[in-house]
mmCIF file with all atom_site columns, C-alpha atoms in Angstrom:
data_model
loop_
_atom_site.group_PDB
_atom_site.id
_atom_site.type_symbol
_atom_site.label_atom_id
_atom_site.label_alt_id
_atom_site.label_comp_id
_atom_site.label_asym_id
_atom_site.label_entity_id
_atom_site.label_seq_id
_atom_site.pdbx_PDB_ins_code
_atom_site.Cartn_x
_atom_site.Cartn_y
_atom_site.Cartn_z
_atom_site.occupancy
_atom_site.B_iso_or_equiv
_atom_site.pdbx_formal_charge
_atom_site.auth_seq_id
_atom_site.auth_comp_id
_atom_site.auth_asym_id
_atom_site.auth_atom_id
_atom_site.pdbx_PDB_model_num
ATOM 1   C CA . MET J 1 1   ? 45.878 184.479 43.726  1.00 44.00 ? 1   MET J CA 1
ATOM 2   C CA . SER J 1 2   ? 46.158 180.905 44.952  1.00 44.00 ? 2   SER J CA 1
ATOM 3   C CA . MET J 1 3   ? 44.797 179.626 48.255  1.00 43.00 ? 3   MET J CA 1
ATOM 4   C CA . THR J 1 4   ? 48.322 179.440 49.638  1.00 43.00 ? 4   THR J CA 1
ATOM 5   C CA . ASP J 1 5   ? 48.897 183.112 48.800  1.00 44.00 ? 5   ASP J CA 1
ATOM 6   C CA . GLN J 1 6   ? 45.745 184.313 50.514  1.00 42.00 ? 6   GLN J CA 1
ATOM 7   C CA . THR J 1 7   ? 45.662 185.511 54.061  1.00 41.00 ? 7   THR J CA 1
ATOM 8   C CA . ILE J 1 8   ? 42.659 184.367 56.003  1.00 40.00 ? 8   ILE J CA 1
ATOM 9   C CA . ALA J 1 9   ? 41.423 187.334 57.928  1.00 41.00 ? 9   ALA J CA 1
ATOM 10  C CA . PRO J 1 10  ? 39.085 186.615 60.798  1.00 41.00 ? 10  PRO J CA 1
ATOM 11  C CA . SER J 1 11  ? 35.730 188.266 60.384  1.00 40.00 ? 11  SER J CA 1
ATOM 12  C CA . ALA J 1 12  ? 33.824 189.947 63.161  1.00 43.00 ? 12  ALA J CA 1
ATOM 13  C CA . GLY J 1 13  ? 32.625 186.656 64.578  1.00 44.00 ? 13  GLY J CA 1
ATOM 14  C CA . GLY J 1 14  ? 30.788 185.493 61.473  1.00 42.00 ? 14  GLY J CA 1
ATOM 15  C CA . PRO J 1 15  ? 30.341 181.817 60.594  1.00 44.00 ? 15  PRO J CA 1
ATOM 16  C CA . GLU J 1 16  ? 33.165 181.998 58.062  1.00 45.00 ? 16  GLU J CA 1
ATOM 17  C CA . GLU J 1 17  ? 35.716 182.967 60.706  1.00 54.00 ? 17  GLU J CA 1
ATOM 18  C CA . ALA J 1 18  ? 38.863 180.826 60.626  1.00 63.00 ? 18  ALA J CA 1
ATOM 19  C CA . ARG J 1 19  ? 39.457 179.263 64.025  1.00 62.00 ? 19  ARG J CA 1
ATOM 20  C CA . PRO J 1 20  ? 40.759 175.923 65.272  1.00 70.00 ? 20  PRO J CA 1
ATOM 21  C CA . ILE J 1 21  ? 38.358 173.027 65.504  1.00 65.00 ? 21  ILE J CA 1
ATOM 22  C CA . ALA J 1 22  ? 37.982 171.865 69.072  1.00 67.00 ? 22  ALA J CA 1
ATOM 23  C CA . ARG J 1 23  ? 39.031 168.242 69.421  1.00 72.00 ? 23  ARG J CA 1
ATOM 24  C CA . ARG J 1 24  ? 38.323 166.315 72.548  1.00 79.00 ? 24  ARG J CA 1
ATOM 25  C CA . THR J 1 25  ? 40.554 163.517 73.687  1.00 89.00 ? 25  THR J CA 1
ATOM 26  C CA . LEU J 1 26  ? 39.253 160.170 74.882  1.00 90.00 ? 26  LEU J CA 1
ATOM 27  C CA . HIS J 1 27  ? 40.347 161.218 78.379  1.00 90.00 ? 27  HIS J CA 1
ATOM 28  C CA . ASP J 1 28  ? 38.210 164.387 78.207  1.00 91.00 ? 28  ASP J CA 1
ATOM 29  C CA . GLU J 1 29  ? 35.230 162.435 76.880  1.00 93.00 ? 29  GLU J CA 1
ATOM 30  C CA . VAL J 1 30  ? 35.459 159.811 79.637  1.00 95.00 ? 30  VAL J CA 1
ATOM 31  C CA . VAL J 1 31  ? 35.914 162.413 82.398  1.00 94.00 ? 31  VAL J CA 1
ATOM 32  C CA . THR J 1 32  ? 32.943 164.407 81.105  1.00 89.00 ? 32  THR J CA 1
ATOM 33  C CA . ARG J 1 33  ? 30.736 161.316 80.816  1.00 93.00 ? 33  ARG J CA 1
ATOM 34  C CA . ILE J 1 34  ? 31.546 160.084 84.343  1.00 95.00 ? 34  ILE J CA 1
ATOM 35  C CA . ARG J 1 35  ? 31.150 163.592 85.771  1.00 89.00 ? 35  ARG J CA 1
ATOM 36  C CA . ASP J 1 36  ? 27.698 163.771 84.118  1.00 86.00 ? 36  ASP J CA 1
ATOM 37  C CA . MET J 1 37  ? 26.821 160.339 85.535  1.00 91.00 ? 37  MET J CA 1
ATOM 38  C CA . ILE J 1 38  ? 27.699 161.611 89.020  1.00 90.00 ? 38  ILE J CA 1
ATOM 39  C CA . THR J 1 39  ? 25.766 164.846 88.450  1.00 81.00 ? 39  THR J CA 1
ATOM 40  C CA . GLU J 1 40  ? 22.668 162.989 87.229  1.00 80.00 ? 40  GLU J CA 1
ATOM 41  C CA . GLY J 1 41  ? 22.861 160.420 90.039  1.00 85.00 ? 41  GLY J CA 1
ATOM 42  C CA . GLN J 1 42  ? 23.601 157.396 87.848  1.00 91.00 ? 42  GLN J CA 1
ATOM 43  C CA . LEU J 1 43  ? 26.663 157.024 90.082  1.00 94.00 ? 43  LEU J CA 1
ATOM 44  C CA . ALA J 1 44  ? 25.296 157.814 93.530  1.00 91.00 ? 44  ALA J CA 1
ATOM 45  C CA . PRO J 1 45  ? 27.290 159.372 96.379  1.00 91.00 ? 45  PRO J CA 1
ATOM 46  C CA . GLY J 1 46  ? 28.940 156.637 98.443  1.00 93.00 ? 46  GLY J CA 1
ATOM 47  C CA . SER J 1 47  ? 28.637 154.029 95.687  1.00 94.00 ? 47  SER J CA 1
ATOM 48  C CA . ARG J 1 48  ? 31.555 151.976 94.463  1.00 95.00 ? 48  ARG J CA 1
ATOM 49  C CA . VAL J 1 49  ? 32.543 152.428 90.824  1.00 95.00 ? 49  VAL J CA 1
ATOM 50  C CA . HIS J 1 50  ? 32.726 148.964 89.251  1.00 94.00 ? 50  HIS J CA 1
ATOM 51  C CA . GLU J 1 51  ? 35.474 149.467 86.683  1.00 93.00 ? 51  GLU J CA 1
ATOM 52  C CA . GLY J 1 52  ? 34.671 146.405 84.591  1.00 92.00 ? 52  GLY J CA 1
ATOM 53  C CA . GLN J 1 53  ? 30.972 147.222 84.289  1.00 94.00 ? 53  GLN J CA 1
ATOM 54  C CA . LEU J 1 54  ? 31.495 150.943 83.720  1.00 95.00 ? 54  LEU J CA 1
ATOM 55  C CA . GLY J 1 55  ? 34.259 150.350 81.182  1.00 94.00 ? 55  GLY J CA 1
ATOM 56  C CA . ALA J 1 56  ? 32.023 147.924 79.276  1.00 94.00 ? 56  ALA J CA 1
ATOM 57  C CA . ALA J 1 57  ? 29.081 150.347 79.392  1.00 94.00 ? 57  ALA J CA 1
ATOM 58  C CA . LEU J 1 58  ? 31.271 153.173 78.048  1.00 94.00 ? 58  LEU J CA 1
ATOM 59  C CA . GLY J 1 59  ? 33.004 150.912 75.515  1.00 94.00 ? 59  GLY J CA 1
ATOM 60  C CA . ILE J 1 60  ? 36.497 151.615 76.835  1.00 95.00 ? 60  ILE J CA 1
ATOM 61  C CA . SER J 1 61  ? 39.296 149.646 78.451  1.00 93.00 ? 61  SER J CA 1
ATOM 62  C CA . ARG J 1 62  ? 40.301 149.970 82.097  1.00 92.00 ? 62  ARG J CA 1
ATOM 63  C CA . THR J 1 63  ? 43.337 152.158 81.395  1.00 93.00 ? 63  THR J CA 1
ATOM 64  C CA . PRO J 1 64  ? 41.466 155.291 80.186  1.00 94.00 ? 64  PRO J CA 1
ATOM 65  C CA . LEU J 1 65  ? 38.795 154.633 82.817  1.00 95.00 ? 65  LEU J CA 1
ATOM 66  C CA . ARG J 1 66  ? 41.366 154.518 85.623  1.00 95.00 ? 66  ARG J CA 1
ATOM 67  C CA . GLU J 1 67  ? 43.035 157.695 84.356  1.00 95.00 ? 67  GLU J CA 1
ATOM 68  C CA . ALA J 1 68  ? 39.647 159.446 84.340  1.00 96.00 ? 68  ALA J CA 1
ATOM 69  C CA . LEU J 1 69  ? 38.911 158.233 87.871  1.00 96.00 ? 69  LEU J CA 1
ATOM 70  C CA . LYS J 1 70  ? 42.290 159.556 89.069  1.00 95.00 ? 70  LYS J CA 1
ATOM 71  C CA . PHE J 1 71  ? 41.483 162.919 87.480  1.00 93.00 ? 71  PHE J CA 1
ATOM 72  C CA . LEU J 1 72  ? 38.052 163.007 89.127  1.00 94.00 ? 72  LEU J CA 1
ATOM 73  C CA . ALA J 1 73  ? 39.704 162.097 92.443  1.00 93.00 ? 73  ALA J CA 1
ATOM 74  C CA . ARG J 1 74  ? 41.912 165.196 92.103  1.00 89.00 ? 74  ARG J CA 1
ATOM 75  C CA . GLU J 1 75  ? 38.740 167.220 91.496  1.00 86.00 ? 75  GLU J CA 1
ATOM 76  C CA . GLY J 1 76  ? 37.290 165.767 94.700  1.00 86.00 ? 76  GLY J CA 1
ATOM 77  C CA . LEU J 1 77  ? 34.394 163.871 93.086  1.00 90.00 ? 77  LEU J CA 1
ATOM 78  C CA . ILE J 1 78  ? 35.840 160.380 93.563  1.00 94.00 ? 78  ILE J CA 1
ATOM 79  C CA . GLU J 1 79  ? 37.725 158.850 96.473  1.00 95.00 ? 79  GLU J CA 1
ATOM 80  C CA . LEU J 1 80  ? 40.316 156.193 95.668  1.00 95.00 ? 80  LEU J CA 1
ATOM 81  C CA . VAL J 1 81  ? 40.227 153.764 98.602  1.00 93.00 ? 81  VAL J CA 1
ATOM 82  C CA . PRO J 1 82  ? 42.897 151.047 98.898  1.00 92.00 ? 82  PRO J CA 1
ATOM 83  C CA . SER J 1 83  ? 41.420 147.541 98.499  1.00 88.00 ? 83  SER J CA 1
ATOM 84  C CA . ARG J 1 84  ? 37.989 149.014 97.664  1.00 89.00 ? 84  ARG J CA 1
ATOM 85  C CA . GLY J 1 85  ? 38.648 150.982 94.502  1.00 92.00 ? 85  GLY J CA 1
ATOM 86  C CA . ALA J 1 86  ? 36.895 154.165 93.434  1.00 96.00 ? 86  ALA J CA 1
ATOM 87  C CA . ILE J 1 87  ? 33.988 155.482 95.502  1.00 96.00 ? 87  ILE J CA 1
ATOM 88  C CA . VAL J 1 88  ? 31.768 158.414 94.534  1.00 95.00 ? 88  VAL J CA 1
ATOM 89  C CA . ARG J 1 89  ? 32.469 161.036 97.175  1.00 92.00 ? 89  ARG J CA 1
ATOM 90  C CA . ARG J 1 90  ? 29.710 161.868 99.629  1.00 91.00 ? 90  ARG J CA 1
ATOM 91  C CA . PHE J 1 91  ? 29.701 165.441 100.948 1.00 87.00 ? 91  PHE J CA 1
ATOM 92  C CA . SER J 1 92  ? 28.368 166.323 104.386 1.00 88.00 ? 92  SER J CA 1
ATOM 93  C CA . PRO J 1 93  ? 25.941 169.254 104.733 1.00 89.00 ? 93  PRO J CA 1
ATOM 94  C CA . LYS J 1 94  ? 28.779 171.273 106.298 1.00 93.00 ? 94  LYS J CA 1
ATOM 95  C CA . ASP J 1 95  ? 31.088 170.446 103.354 1.00 90.00 ? 95  ASP J CA 1
ATOM 96  C CA . VAL J 1 96  ? 28.418 171.703 100.968 1.00 88.00 ? 96  VAL J CA 1
ATOM 97  C CA . GLN J 1 97  ? 27.693 174.863 102.965 1.00 92.00 ? 97  GLN J CA 1
ATOM 98  C CA . ASP J 1 98  ? 31.390 175.690 103.241 1.00 93.00 ? 98  ASP J CA 1
ATOM 99  C CA . MET J 1 99  ? 31.926 175.207 99.502  1.00 91.00 ? 99  MET J CA 1
ATOM 100 C CA . LEU J 1 100 ? 28.831 177.269 98.603  1.00 92.00 ? 100 LEU J CA 1
ATOM 101 C CA . THR J 1 101 ? 30.034 180.103 100.840 1.00 95.00 ? 101 THR J CA 1
ATOM 102 C CA . VAL J 1 102 ? 33.421 180.191 99.125  1.00 95.00 ? 102 VAL J CA 1
ATOM 103 C CA . LEU J 1 103 ? 31.859 179.785 95.664  1.00 94.00 ? 103 LEU J CA 1
ATOM 104 C CA . ALA J 1 104 ? 29.495 182.723 96.261  1.00 95.00 ? 104 ALA J CA 1
ATOM 105 C CA . THR J 1 105 ? 32.410 184.889 97.357  1.00 96.00 ? 105 THR J CA 1
ATOM 106 C CA . LEU J 1 106 ? 34.473 183.908 94.309  1.00 96.00 ? 106 LEU J CA 1
ATOM 107 C CA . GLU J 1 107 ? 31.580 184.543 91.925  1.00 96.00 ? 107 GLU J CA 1
ATOM 108 C CA . ALA J 1 108 ? 30.839 187.953 93.463  1.00 97.00 ? 108 ALA J CA 1
ATOM 109 C CA . GLU J 1 109 ? 34.477 188.981 93.005  1.00 97.00 ? 109 GLU J CA 1
ATOM 110 C CA . ALA J 1 110 ? 34.515 187.526 89.482  1.00 97.00 ? 110 ALA J CA 1
ATOM 111 C CA . GLY J 1 111 ? 31.418 189.548 88.620  1.00 96.00 ? 111 GLY J CA 1
ATOM 112 C CA . ARG J 1 112 ? 33.011 192.734 89.932  1.00 97.00 ? 112 ARG J CA 1
ATOM 113 C CA . LEU J 1 113 ? 36.196 192.106 87.921  1.00 97.00 ? 113 LEU J CA 1
ATOM 114 C CA . ALA J 1 114 ? 34.257 191.069 84.809  1.00 96.00 ? 114 ALA J CA 1
ATOM 115 C CA . CYS J 1 115 ? 32.337 194.354 84.887  1.00 95.00 ? 115 CYS J CA 1
ATOM 116 C CA . ALA J 1 116 ? 35.669 196.176 84.833  1.00 95.00 ? 116 ALA J CA 1
ATOM 117 C CA . HIS J 1 117 ? 37.194 194.091 82.016  1.00 93.00 ? 117 HIS J CA 1
ATOM 118 C CA . ALA J 1 118 ? 34.435 192.722 79.764  1.00 95.00 ? 118 ALA J CA 1
ATOM 119 C CA . SER J 1 119 ? 33.911 194.118 76.299  1.00 95.00 ? 119 SER J CA 1
ATOM 120 C CA . ASP J 1 120 ? 30.516 194.547 74.666  1.00 95.00 ? 120 ASP J CA 1
ATOM 121 C CA . ALA J 1 121 ? 31.222 191.355 72.671  1.00 96.00 ? 121 ALA J CA 1
ATOM 122 C CA . ASP J 1 122 ? 31.998 189.475 75.904  1.00 96.00 ? 122 ASP J CA 1
ATOM 123 C CA . ILE J 1 123 ? 28.728 190.615 77.447  1.00 95.00 ? 123 ILE J CA 1
ATOM 124 C CA . ALA J 1 124 ? 26.841 189.666 74.273  1.00 96.00 ? 124 ALA J CA 1
ATOM 125 C CA . ALA J 1 125 ? 28.381 186.167 74.415  1.00 96.00 ? 125 ALA J CA 1
ATOM 126 C CA . VAL J 1 126 ? 27.140 185.703 77.991  1.00 96.00 ? 126 VAL J CA 1
ATOM 127 C CA . ALA J 1 127 ? 23.714 187.003 76.963  1.00 96.00 ? 127 ALA J CA 1
ATOM 128 C CA . ASP J 1 128 ? 23.698 184.439 74.127  1.00 97.00 ? 128 ASP J CA 1
ATOM 129 C CA . LEU J 1 129 ? 24.449 181.644 76.614  1.00 97.00 ? 129 LEU J CA 1
ATOM 130 C CA . HIS J 1 130 ? 21.558 182.888 78.721  1.00 97.00 ? 130 HIS J CA 1
ATOM 131 C CA . ALA J 1 131 ? 19.159 182.891 75.765  1.00 97.00 ? 131 ALA J CA 1
ATOM 132 C CA . ARG J 1 132 ? 20.201 179.328 74.869  1.00 97.00 ? 132 ARG J CA 1
ATOM 133 C CA . MET J 1 133 ? 19.770 178.269 78.504  1.00 95.00 ? 133 MET J CA 1
ATOM 134 C CA . MET J 1 134 ? 16.252 179.699 78.557  1.00 95.00 ? 134 MET J CA 1
ATOM 135 C CA . ALA J 1 135 ? 15.385 177.705 75.420  1.00 96.00 ? 135 ALA J CA 1
ATOM 136 C CA . PHE J 1 136 ? 16.359 174.521 77.301  1.00 94.00 ? 136 PHE J CA 1
ATOM 137 C CA . TYR J 1 137 ? 14.238 175.692 80.220  1.00 91.00 ? 137 TYR J CA 1
ATOM 138 C CA . ALA J 1 138 ? 11.272 176.191 77.902  1.00 93.00 ? 138 ALA J CA 1
ATOM 139 C CA . SER J 1 139 ? 11.714 172.690 76.449  1.00 94.00 ? 139 SER J CA 1
ATOM 140 C CA . GLY J 1 140 ? 12.118 171.112 79.906  1.00 89.00 ? 140 GLY J CA 1
ATOM 141 C CA . ASN J 1 141 ? 15.642 169.825 79.206  1.00 89.00 ? 141 ASN J CA 1
ATOM 142 C CA . ARG J 1 142 ? 17.006 170.075 82.738  1.00 84.00 ? 142 ARG J CA 1
ATOM 143 C CA . LEU J 1 143 ? 20.508 168.664 82.132  1.00 82.00 ? 143 LEU J CA 1
ATOM 144 C CA . GLU J 1 144 ? 21.284 170.964 79.193  1.00 88.00 ? 144 GLU J CA 1
ATOM 145 C CA . TYR J 1 145 ? 19.715 173.906 81.058  1.00 89.00 ? 145 TYR J CA 1
ATOM 146 C CA . PHE J 1 146 ? 21.944 173.122 84.015  1.00 87.00 ? 146 PHE J CA 1
ATOM 147 C CA . LYS J 1 147 ? 25.083 172.796 81.870  1.00 87.00 ? 147 LYS J CA 1
ATOM 148 C CA . LEU J 1 148 ? 24.484 176.190 80.265  1.00 93.00 ? 148 LEU J CA 1
ATOM 149 C CA . ASN J 1 149 ? 23.767 177.726 83.682  1.00 91.00 ? 149 ASN J CA 1
ATOM 150 C CA . GLN J 1 150 ? 27.163 176.433 84.808  1.00 91.00 ? 150 GLN J CA 1
ATOM 151 C CA . ALA J 1 151 ? 28.735 177.722 81.570  1.00 94.00 ? 151 ALA J CA 1
ATOM 152 C CA . ILE J 1 152 ? 27.380 181.208 82.300  1.00 96.00 ? 152 ILE J CA 1
ATOM 153 C CA . HIS J 1 153 ? 29.028 181.192 85.740  1.00 96.00 ? 153 HIS J CA 1
ATOM 154 C CA . THR J 1 154 ? 32.270 179.954 84.161  1.00 95.00 ? 154 THR J CA 1
ATOM 155 C CA . ALA J 1 155 ? 32.133 182.604 81.435  1.00 97.00 ? 155 ALA J CA 1
ATOM 156 C CA . ILE J 1 156 ? 31.745 185.405 83.973  1.00 97.00 ? 156 ILE J CA 1
ATOM 157 C CA . VAL J 1 157 ? 34.637 183.991 86.005  1.00 97.00 ? 157 VAL J CA 1
ATOM 158 C CA . ARG J 1 158 ? 36.763 183.800 82.836  1.00 96.00 ? 158 ARG J CA 1
ATOM 159 C CA . LEU J 1 159 ? 35.926 187.433 82.074  1.00 97.00 ? 159 LEU J CA 1
ATOM 160 C CA . SER J 1 160 ? 37.336 188.398 85.467  1.00 96.00 ? 160 SER J CA 1
ATOM 161 C CA . GLY J 1 161 ? 40.795 187.920 83.960  1.00 95.00 ? 161 GLY J CA 1
ATOM 162 C CA . ASN J 1 162 ? 42.000 186.244 87.161  1.00 96.00 ? 162 ASN J CA 1
ATOM 163 C CA . ALA J 1 163 ? 43.425 182.778 86.407  1.00 95.00 ? 163 ALA J CA 1
ATOM 164 C CA . VAL J 1 164 ? 43.812 181.798 90.073  1.00 96.00 ? 164 VAL J CA 1
ATOM 165 C CA . LEU J 1 165 ? 40.197 182.672 90.814  1.00 96.00 ? 165 LEU J CA 1
ATOM 166 C CA . ALA J 1 166 ? 39.109 180.699 87.734  1.00 95.00 ? 166 ALA J CA 1
ATOM 167 C CA . ASP J 1 167 ? 41.100 177.632 88.789  1.00 92.00 ? 167 ASP J CA 1
ATOM 168 C CA . ILE J 1 168 ? 39.662 177.550 92.312  1.00 93.00 ? 168 ILE J CA 1
ATOM 169 C CA . HIS J 1 169 ? 36.166 178.225 90.958  1.00 94.00 ? 169 HIS J CA 1
ATOM 170 C CA . GLU J 1 170 ? 36.436 175.312 88.509  1.00 90.00 ? 170 GLU J CA 1
ATOM 171 C CA . THR J 1 171 ? 37.391 172.911 91.308  1.00 87.00 ? 171 THR J CA 1
ATOM 172 C CA . LEU J 1 172 ? 34.526 173.975 93.568  1.00 90.00 ? 172 LEU J CA 1
ATOM 173 C CA . GLN J 1 173 ? 32.028 174.083 90.722  1.00 88.00 ? 173 GLN J CA 1
ATOM 174 C CA . SER J 1 174 ? 32.941 170.505 89.764  1.00 83.00 ? 174 SER J CA 1
ATOM 175 C CA . ARG J 1 175 ? 32.481 169.296 93.336  1.00 84.00 ? 175 ARG J CA 1
ATOM 176 C CA . LEU J 1 176 ? 29.108 170.993 93.681  1.00 87.00 ? 176 LEU J CA 1
ATOM 177 C CA . LYS J 1 177 ? 27.564 170.016 90.341  1.00 80.00 ? 177 LYS J CA 1
ATOM 178 C CA . ARG J 1 178 ? 25.508 167.149 91.755  1.00 78.00 ? 178 ARG J CA 1
ATOM 179 C CA . ILE J 1 179 ? 24.232 169.258 94.663  1.00 80.00 ? 179 ILE J CA 1
ATOM 180 C CA . ARG J 1 180 ? 23.348 172.182 92.409  1.00 80.00 ? 180 ARG J CA 1
ATOM 181 C CA . PHE J 1 181 ? 21.741 169.855 89.862  1.00 77.00 ? 181 PHE J CA 1
ATOM 182 C CA . LEU J 1 182 ? 19.545 168.349 92.584  1.00 74.00 ? 182 LEU J CA 1
ATOM 183 C CA . GLY J 1 183 ? 18.564 171.846 93.662  1.00 70.00 ? 183 GLY J CA 1
ATOM 184 C CA . ASN J 1 184 ? 16.988 172.314 90.223  1.00 64.00 ? 184 ASN J CA 1
ATOM 185 C CA . GLN J 1 185 ? 14.790 169.205 90.300  1.00 65.00 ? 185 GLN J CA 1
ATOM 186 C CA . GLU J 1 186 ? 11.560 171.175 90.345  1.00 66.00 ? 186 GLU J CA 1
ATOM 187 C CA . PRO J 1 187 ? 10.965 173.627 87.475  1.00 64.00 ? 187 PRO J CA 1
ATOM 188 C CA . THR J 1 188 ? 9.928  176.275 90.034  1.00 67.00 ? 188 THR J CA 1
ATOM 189 C CA . LYS J 1 189 ? 13.498 176.190 91.399  1.00 64.00 ? 189 LYS J CA 1
ATOM 190 C CA . TRP J 1 190 ? 15.164 176.517 87.998  1.00 62.00 ? 190 TRP J CA 1
#
């Protein structure tokens, strides 16, 4: 039987499973990099984003940079101010408290729905994320620990099966990344 005659049957999650290779676009890469820079404080709240300098540092032209900044503005992380350019958004304590209140409510509902819908494999996948996160904790890698912590929240929300809840959660989670990251500065708070 030739390769073209064979049917590739997915295995039960083994390494030989046939699945698409995830490809990230330049846009996704730039958005992720700038979002991480905001989260880590390399781009501080209230600071102006200097397109020429940032584009040079990232090795990209202004066009993909501007598209990424527009995307981050829609997420609420950047403010596009006429005659001033892009500014990293600064949230007031009330803004943060209001968002955390809504986020907690969304995550509680997502958890309830996930318990009703998740399979054993789904639960095992979340447990795997948790184990990987704890390895980053043990090695002191705060950024990767934080990213996996966020991925766990996202996974539970995804398991809720509610696309509207997931969309709103993603927006709030993106806005609060810097605040939540800062909350984990001391290992005792991780």
